[in-house]
PDB file of C-alpha atoms in Angstrom:
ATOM      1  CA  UNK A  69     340.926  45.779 171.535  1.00  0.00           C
ATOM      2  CA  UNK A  70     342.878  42.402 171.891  1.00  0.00           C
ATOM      3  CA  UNK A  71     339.859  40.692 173.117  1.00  0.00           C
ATOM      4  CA  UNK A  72     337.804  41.858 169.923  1.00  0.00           C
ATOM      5  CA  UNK A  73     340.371  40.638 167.478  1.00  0.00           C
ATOM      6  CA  UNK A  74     340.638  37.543 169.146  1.00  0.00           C
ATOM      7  CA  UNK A  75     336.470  37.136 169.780  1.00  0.00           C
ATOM      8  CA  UNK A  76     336.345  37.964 165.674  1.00  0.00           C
ATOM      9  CA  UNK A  77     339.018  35.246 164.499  1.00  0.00           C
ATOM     10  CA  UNK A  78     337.499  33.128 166.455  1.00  0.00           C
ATOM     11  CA  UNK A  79     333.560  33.275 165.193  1.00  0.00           C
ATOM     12  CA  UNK A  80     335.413  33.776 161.486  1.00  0.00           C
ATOM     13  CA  UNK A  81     336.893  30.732 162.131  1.00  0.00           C
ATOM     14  CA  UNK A  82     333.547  28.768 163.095  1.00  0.00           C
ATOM     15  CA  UNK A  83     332.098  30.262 159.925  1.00  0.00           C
ATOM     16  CA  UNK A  84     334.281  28.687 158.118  1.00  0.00           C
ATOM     17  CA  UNK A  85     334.234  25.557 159.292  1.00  0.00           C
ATOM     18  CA  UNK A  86     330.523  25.239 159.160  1.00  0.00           C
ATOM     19  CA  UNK A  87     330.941  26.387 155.012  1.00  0.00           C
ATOM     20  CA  UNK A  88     333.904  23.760 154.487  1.00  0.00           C
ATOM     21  CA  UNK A  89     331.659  20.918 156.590  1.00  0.00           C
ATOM     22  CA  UNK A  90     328.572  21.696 154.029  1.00  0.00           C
ATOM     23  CA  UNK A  91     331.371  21.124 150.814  1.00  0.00           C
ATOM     24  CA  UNK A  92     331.744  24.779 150.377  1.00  0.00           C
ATOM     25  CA  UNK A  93     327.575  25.035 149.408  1.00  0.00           C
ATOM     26  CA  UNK A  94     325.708  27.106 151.821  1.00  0.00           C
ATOM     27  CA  UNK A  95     323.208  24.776 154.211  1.00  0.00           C
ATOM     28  CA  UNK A  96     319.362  24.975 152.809  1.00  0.00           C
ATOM     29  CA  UNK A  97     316.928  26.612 155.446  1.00  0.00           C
ATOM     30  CA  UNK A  98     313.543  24.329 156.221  1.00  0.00           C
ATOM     31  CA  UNK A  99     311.765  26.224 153.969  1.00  0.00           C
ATOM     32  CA  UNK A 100     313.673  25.846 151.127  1.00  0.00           C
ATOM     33  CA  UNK A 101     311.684  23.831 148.391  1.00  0.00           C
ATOM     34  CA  UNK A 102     312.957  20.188 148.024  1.00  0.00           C
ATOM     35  CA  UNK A 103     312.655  17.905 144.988  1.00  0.00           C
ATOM     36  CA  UNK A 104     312.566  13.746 145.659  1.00  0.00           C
ATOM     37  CA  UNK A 105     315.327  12.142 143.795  1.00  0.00           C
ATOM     38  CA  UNK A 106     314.468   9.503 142.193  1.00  0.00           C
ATOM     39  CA  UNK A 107     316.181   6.876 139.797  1.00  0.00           C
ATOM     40  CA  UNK A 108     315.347   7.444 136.022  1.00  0.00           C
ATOM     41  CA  UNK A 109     313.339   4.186 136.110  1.00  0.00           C
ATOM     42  CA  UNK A 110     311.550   4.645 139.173  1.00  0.00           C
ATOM     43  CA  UNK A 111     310.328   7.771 138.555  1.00  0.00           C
ATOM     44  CA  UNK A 112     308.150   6.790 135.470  1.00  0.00           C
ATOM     45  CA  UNK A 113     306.179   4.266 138.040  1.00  0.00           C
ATOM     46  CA  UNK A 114     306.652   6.844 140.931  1.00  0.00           C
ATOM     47  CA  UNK A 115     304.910   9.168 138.645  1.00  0.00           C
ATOM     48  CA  UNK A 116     301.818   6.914 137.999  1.00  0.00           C
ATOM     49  CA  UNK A 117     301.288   6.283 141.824  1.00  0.00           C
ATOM     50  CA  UNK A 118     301.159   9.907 141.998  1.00  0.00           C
ATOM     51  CA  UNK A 119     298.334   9.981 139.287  1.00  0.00           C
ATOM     52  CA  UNK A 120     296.657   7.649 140.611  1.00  0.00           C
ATOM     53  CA  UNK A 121     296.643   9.082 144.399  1.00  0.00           C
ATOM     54  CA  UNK A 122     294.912  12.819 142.524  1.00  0.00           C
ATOM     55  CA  UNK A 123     292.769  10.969 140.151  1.00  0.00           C
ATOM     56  CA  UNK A 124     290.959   9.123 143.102  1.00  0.00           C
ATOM     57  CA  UNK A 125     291.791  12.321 145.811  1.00  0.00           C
ATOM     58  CA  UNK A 126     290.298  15.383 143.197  1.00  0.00           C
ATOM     59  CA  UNK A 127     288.532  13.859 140.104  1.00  0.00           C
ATOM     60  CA  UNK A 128     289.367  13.348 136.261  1.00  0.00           C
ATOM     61  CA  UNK A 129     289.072  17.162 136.379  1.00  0.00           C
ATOM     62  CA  UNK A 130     291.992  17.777 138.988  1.00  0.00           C
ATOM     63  CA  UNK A 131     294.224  15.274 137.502  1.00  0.00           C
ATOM     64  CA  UNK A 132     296.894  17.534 135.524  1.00  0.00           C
ATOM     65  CA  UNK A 133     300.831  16.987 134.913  1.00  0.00           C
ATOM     66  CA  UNK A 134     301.609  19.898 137.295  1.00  0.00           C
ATOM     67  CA  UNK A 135     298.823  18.380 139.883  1.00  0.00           C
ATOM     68  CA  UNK A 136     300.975  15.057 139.429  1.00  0.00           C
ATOM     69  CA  UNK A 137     304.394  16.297 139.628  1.00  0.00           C
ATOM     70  CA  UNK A 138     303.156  17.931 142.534  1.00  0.00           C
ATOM     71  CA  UNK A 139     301.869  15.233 143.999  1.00  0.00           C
ATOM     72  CA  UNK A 140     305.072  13.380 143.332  1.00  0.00           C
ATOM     73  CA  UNK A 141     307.860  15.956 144.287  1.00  0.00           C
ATOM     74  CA  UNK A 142     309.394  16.348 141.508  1.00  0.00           C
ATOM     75  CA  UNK A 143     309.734  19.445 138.836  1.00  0.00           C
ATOM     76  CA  UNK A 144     306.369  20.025 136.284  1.00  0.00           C
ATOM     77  CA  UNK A 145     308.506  18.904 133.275  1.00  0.00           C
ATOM     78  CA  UNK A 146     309.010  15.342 134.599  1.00  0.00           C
ATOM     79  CA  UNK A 147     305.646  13.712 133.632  1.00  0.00           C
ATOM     80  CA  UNK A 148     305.905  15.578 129.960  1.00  0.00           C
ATOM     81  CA  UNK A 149     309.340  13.965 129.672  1.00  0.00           C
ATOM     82  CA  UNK A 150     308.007  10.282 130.271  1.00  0.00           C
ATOM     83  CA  UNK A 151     304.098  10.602 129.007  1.00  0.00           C
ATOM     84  CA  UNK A 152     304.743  13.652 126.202  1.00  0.00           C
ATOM     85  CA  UNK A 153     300.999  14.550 127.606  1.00  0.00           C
ATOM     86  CA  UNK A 154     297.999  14.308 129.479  1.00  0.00           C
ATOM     87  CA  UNK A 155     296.560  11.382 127.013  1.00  0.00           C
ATOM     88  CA  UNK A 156     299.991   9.865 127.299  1.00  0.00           C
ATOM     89  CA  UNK A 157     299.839   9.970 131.377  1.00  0.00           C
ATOM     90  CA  UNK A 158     296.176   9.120 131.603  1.00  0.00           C
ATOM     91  CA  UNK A 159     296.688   6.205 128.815  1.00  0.00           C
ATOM     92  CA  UNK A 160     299.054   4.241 130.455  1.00  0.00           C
ATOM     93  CA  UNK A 161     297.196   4.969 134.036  1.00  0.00           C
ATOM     94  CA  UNK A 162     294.225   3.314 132.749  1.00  0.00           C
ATOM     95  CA  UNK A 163     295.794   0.669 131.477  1.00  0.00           C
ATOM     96  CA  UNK A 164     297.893  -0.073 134.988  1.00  0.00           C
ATOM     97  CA  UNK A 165     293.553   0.149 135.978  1.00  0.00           C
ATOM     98  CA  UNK A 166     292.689  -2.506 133.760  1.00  0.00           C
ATOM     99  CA  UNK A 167     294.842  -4.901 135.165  1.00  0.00           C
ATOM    100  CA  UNK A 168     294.160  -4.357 138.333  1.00  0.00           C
ATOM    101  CA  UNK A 169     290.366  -4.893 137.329  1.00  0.00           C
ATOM    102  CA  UNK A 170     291.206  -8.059 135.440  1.00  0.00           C
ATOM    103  CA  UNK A 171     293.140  -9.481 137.877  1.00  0.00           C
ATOM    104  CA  UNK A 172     290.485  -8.583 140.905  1.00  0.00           C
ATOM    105  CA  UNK A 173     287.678 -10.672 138.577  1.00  0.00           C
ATOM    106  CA  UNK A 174     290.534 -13.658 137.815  1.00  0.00           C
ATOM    107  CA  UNK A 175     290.998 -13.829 141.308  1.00  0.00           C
ATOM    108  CA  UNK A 176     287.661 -13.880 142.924  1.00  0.00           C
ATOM    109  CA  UNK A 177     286.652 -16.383 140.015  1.00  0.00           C
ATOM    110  CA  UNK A 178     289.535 -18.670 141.436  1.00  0.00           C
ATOM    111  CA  UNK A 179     288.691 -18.523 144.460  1.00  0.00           C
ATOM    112  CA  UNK A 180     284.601 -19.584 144.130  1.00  0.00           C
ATOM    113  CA  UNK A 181     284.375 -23.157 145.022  1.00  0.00           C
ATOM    114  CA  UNK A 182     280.907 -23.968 142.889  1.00  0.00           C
ATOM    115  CA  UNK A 183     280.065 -23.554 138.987  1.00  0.00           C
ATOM    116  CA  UNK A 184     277.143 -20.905 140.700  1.00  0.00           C
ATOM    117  CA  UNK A 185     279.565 -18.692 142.720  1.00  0.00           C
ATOM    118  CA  UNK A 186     281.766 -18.588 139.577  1.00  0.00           C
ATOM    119  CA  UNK A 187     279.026 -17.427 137.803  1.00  0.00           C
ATOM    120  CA  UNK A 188     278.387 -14.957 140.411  1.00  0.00           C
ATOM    121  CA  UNK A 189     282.262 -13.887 140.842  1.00  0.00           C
ATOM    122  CA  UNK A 190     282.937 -11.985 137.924  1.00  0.00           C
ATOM    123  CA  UNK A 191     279.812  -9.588 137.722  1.00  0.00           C
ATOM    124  CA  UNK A 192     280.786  -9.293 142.161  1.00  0.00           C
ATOM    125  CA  UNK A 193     283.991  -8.462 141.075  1.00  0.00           C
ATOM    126  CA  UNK A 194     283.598  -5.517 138.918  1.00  0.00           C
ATOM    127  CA  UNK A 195     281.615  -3.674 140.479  1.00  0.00           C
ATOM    128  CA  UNK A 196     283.406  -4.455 143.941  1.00  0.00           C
ATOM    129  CA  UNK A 197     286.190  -2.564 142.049  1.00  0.00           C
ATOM    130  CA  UNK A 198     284.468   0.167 140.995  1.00  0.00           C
ATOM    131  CA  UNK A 199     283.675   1.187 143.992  1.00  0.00           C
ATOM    132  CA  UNK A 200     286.729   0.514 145.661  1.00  0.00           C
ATOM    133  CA  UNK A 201     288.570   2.811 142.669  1.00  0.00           C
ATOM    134  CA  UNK A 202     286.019   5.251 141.337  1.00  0.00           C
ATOM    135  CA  UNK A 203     288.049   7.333 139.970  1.00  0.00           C
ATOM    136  CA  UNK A 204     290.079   4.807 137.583  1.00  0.00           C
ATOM    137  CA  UNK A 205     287.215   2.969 137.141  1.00  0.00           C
ATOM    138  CA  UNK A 206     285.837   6.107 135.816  1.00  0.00           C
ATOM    139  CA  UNK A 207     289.175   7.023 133.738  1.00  0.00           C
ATOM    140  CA  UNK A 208     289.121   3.344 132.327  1.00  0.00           C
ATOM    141  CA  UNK A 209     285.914   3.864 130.198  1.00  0.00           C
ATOM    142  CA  UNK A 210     286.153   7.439 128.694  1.00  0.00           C
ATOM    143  CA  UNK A 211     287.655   6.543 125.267  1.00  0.00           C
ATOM    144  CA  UNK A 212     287.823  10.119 124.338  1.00  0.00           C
ATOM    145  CA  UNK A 213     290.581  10.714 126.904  1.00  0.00           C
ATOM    146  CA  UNK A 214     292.470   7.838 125.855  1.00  0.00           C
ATOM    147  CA  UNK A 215     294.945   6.825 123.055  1.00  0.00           C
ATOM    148  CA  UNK A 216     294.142   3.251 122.688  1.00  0.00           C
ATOM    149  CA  UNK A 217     297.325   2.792 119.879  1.00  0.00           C
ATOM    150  CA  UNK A 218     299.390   2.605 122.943  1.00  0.00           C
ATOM    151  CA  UNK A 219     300.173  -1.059 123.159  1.00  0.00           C
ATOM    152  CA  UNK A 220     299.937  -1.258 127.005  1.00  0.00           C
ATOM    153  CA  UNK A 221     296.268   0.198 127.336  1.00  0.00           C
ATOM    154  CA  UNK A 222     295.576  -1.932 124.445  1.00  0.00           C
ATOM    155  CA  UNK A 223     296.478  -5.094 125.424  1.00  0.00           C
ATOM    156  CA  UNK A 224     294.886  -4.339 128.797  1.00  0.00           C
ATOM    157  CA  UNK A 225     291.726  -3.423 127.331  1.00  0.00           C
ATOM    158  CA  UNK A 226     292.295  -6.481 125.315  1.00  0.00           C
ATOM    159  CA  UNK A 227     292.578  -8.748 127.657  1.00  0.00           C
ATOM    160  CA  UNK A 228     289.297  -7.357 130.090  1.00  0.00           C
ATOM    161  CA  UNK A 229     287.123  -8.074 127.162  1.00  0.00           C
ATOM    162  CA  UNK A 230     288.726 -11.531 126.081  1.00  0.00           C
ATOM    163  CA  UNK A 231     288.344 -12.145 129.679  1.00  0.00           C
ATOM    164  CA  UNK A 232     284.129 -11.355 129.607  1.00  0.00           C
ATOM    165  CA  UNK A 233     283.763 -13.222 126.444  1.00  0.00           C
ATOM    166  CA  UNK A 234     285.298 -16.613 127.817  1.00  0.00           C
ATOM    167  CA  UNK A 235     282.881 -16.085 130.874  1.00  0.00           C
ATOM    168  CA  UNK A 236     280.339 -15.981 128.547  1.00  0.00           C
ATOM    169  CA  UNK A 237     281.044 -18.991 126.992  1.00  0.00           C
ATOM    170  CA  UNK A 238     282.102 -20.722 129.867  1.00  0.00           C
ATOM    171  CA  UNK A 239     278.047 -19.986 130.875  1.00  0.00           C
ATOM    172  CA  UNK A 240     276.738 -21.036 127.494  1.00  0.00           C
ATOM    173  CA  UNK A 241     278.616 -24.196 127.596  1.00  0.00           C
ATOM    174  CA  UNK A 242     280.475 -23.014 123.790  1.00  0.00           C
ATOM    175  CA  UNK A 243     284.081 -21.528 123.113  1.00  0.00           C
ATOM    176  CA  UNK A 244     283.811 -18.024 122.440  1.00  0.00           C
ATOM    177  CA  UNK A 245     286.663 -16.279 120.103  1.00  0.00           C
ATOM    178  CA  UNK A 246     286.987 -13.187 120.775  1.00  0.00           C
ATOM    179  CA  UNK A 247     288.310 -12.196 117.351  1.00  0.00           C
ATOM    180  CA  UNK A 248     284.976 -13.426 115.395  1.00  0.00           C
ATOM    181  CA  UNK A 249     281.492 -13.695 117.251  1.00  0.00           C
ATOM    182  CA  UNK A 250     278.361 -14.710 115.880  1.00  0.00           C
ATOM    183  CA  UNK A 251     275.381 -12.301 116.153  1.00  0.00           C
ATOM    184  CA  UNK A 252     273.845 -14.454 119.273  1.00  0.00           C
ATOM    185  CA  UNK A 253     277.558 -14.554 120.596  1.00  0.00           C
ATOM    186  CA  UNK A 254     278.047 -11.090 120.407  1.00  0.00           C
ATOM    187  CA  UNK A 255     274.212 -10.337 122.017  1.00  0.00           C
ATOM    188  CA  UNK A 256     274.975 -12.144 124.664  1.00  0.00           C
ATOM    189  CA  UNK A 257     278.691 -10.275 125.409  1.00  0.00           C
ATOM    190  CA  UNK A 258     276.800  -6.770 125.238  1.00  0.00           C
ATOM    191  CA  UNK A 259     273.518  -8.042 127.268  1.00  0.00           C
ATOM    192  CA  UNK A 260     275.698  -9.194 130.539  1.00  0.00           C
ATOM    193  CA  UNK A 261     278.293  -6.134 130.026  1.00  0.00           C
ATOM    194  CA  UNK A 262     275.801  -3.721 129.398  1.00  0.00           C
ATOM    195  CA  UNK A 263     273.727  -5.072 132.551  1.00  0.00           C
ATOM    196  CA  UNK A 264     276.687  -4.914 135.170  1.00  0.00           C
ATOM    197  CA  UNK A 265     278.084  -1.814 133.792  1.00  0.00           C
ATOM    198  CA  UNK A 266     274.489  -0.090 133.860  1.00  0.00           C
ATOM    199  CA  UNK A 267     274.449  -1.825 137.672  1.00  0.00           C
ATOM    200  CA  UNK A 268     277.893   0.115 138.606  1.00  0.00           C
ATOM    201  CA  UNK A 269     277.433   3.542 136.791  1.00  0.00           C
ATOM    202  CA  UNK A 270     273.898   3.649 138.526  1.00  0.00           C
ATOM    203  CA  UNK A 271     275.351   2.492 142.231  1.00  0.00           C
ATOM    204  CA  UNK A 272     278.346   4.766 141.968  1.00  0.00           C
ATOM    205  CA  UNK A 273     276.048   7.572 140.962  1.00  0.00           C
ATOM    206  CA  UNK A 274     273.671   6.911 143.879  1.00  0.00           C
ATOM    207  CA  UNK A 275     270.798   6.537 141.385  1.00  0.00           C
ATOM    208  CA  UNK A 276     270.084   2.994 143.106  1.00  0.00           C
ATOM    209  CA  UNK A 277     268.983   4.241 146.773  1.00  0.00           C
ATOM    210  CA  UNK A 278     265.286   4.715 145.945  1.00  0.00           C
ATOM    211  CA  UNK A 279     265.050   0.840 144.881  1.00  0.00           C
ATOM    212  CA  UNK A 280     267.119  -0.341 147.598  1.00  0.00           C
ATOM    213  CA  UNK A 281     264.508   1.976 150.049  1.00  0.00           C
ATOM    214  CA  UNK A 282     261.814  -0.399 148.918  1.00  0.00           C
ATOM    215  CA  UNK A 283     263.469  -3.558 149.268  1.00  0.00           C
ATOM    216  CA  UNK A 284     263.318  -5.976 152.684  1.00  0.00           C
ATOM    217  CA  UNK A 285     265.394  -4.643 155.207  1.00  0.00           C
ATOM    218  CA  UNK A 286     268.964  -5.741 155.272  1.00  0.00           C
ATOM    219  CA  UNK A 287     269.254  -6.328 151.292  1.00  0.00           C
ATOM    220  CA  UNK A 288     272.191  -5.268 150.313  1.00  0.00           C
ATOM    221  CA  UNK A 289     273.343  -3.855 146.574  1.00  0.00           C
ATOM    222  CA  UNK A 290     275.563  -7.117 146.555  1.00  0.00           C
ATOM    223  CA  UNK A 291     272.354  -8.893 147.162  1.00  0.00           C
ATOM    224  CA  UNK A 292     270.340  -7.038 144.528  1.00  0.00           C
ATOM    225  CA  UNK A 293     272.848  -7.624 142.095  1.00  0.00           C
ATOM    226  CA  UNK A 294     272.794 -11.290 142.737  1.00  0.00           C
ATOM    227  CA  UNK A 295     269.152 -11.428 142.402  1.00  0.00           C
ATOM    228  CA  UNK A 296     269.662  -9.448 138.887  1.00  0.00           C
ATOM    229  CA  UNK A 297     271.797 -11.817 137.185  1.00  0.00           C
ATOM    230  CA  UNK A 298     269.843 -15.095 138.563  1.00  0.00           C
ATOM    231  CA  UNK A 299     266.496 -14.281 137.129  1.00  0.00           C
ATOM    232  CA  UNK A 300     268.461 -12.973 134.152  1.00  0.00           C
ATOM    233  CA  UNK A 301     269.893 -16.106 133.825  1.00  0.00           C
ATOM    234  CA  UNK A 302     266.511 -18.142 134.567  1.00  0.00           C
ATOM    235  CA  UNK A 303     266.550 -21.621 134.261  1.00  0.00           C
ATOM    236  CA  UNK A 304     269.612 -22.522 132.834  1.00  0.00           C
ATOM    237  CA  UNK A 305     271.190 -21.356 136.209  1.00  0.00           C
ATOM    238  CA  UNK A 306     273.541 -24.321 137.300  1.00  0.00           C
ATOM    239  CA  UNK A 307     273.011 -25.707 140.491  1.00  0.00           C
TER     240      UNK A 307
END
């Protein structure tokens, strides 16, 4: 009987050191759900990684504020408490897209070494983005899922189209504003954005295969979009 007592003090004892070791809380099993901590303003950009990771991973369609603060580890009223809603989160993840797209162009134009491959960089460098993000490139242009008062997408936005129309006038030899374009000014913006945005939606939709069949062997969609904008541009192509 001795023995017993003594065997049941001691594994009482144990017990409680193991619950006084743990701060008096009792230990969470493995399978216990966890949430990642984060810092109030790291969460915000933590949340928009997380976006960005569905978005590309499961569509426009998958990408929900439960799918995010899933994706994130974190509880489903965290993205509504930073974004108020799916246009808020979506907004401000397309404008984090547009600057990544306006910096890609900025920097491939920088680093062509003749007025040509300048010419060439821009038009290379959009849809070498698109492809490389189809989903955000995809989230970037559907205005109906986007709130466009928000002064981050709007400045981004801003500065991707201030961007095209100095290209433009960079190629016609003229300073374009972008806050009042003539009618030949303005034809010109729509012709080459309308042509390399037709070029991407077409080659991310694989609606370009059956041309590229019938090309020479070896030519590449980089090379048929090359040949595009030269005999687009004709002539006045500097060399």
């Amino acid at each position: 009987m001795a023995k017993t007592d003594t065997k049941t003090r001691t594994e009482t004892a144990r017990r409680a050191r193991r619950t006084s070791s743990a701060g008096g809380r009792p230990r969470r099993t493995a399978s216990a759900k966890t949430e990642t901590p984060y810092h109030h303003g790291a969460l915000r950009e933590a949340l928009l990684q997380a976006a960005e990771r569905v978005l590309e991973r499961d569509g426009l369609a998958g990408l929900t504020l439960r799918a995010v603060a899933r994706e994130a580890g974190v509880s489903h009223a965290a993205p509504t408490h930073h974004f108020g809603d799916l246009t808020g989160l979506v907004s401000e993840l397309a404008a984090i897209g547009f600057r990544q797209f306006n910096e890609a162009m900025a920097s491939s134009c920088a680093a062509a070494a003749t007025p040509p491959e300048r010419m060439l960089a821009r038009p290379k460098a959009y849809v070498a983005y698109a492809q490389a993000h189809p989903g955000m490139y995809g989230l970037m242009f559907r205005a109906e899922r986007l709130d466009y008062s928000k002064p981050s997408l709007h400045e981004a936005a801003e500065a991707s189209f201030a961007g095209l129309a100095n290209a433009i006038g960079a190629m016609r030899q003229e300073q374009i504003s972008g806050d009042a374009l003539t009618l030949d000014q303005g034809a010109a913006i729509a012709r080459a954005w309308s042509m390399v945005h037709g070029f991407t939606t077409l080659l991310l939709d694989g609606r370009l295969e059956d041309i590229l069949e019938r090309l020479p062997k070896g030519t590449t969609t980089e090379g048929l979009l090359e040949a595009m904008l030269k005999s687009t541009v004709g002539p006045k192509f500097p060399t």
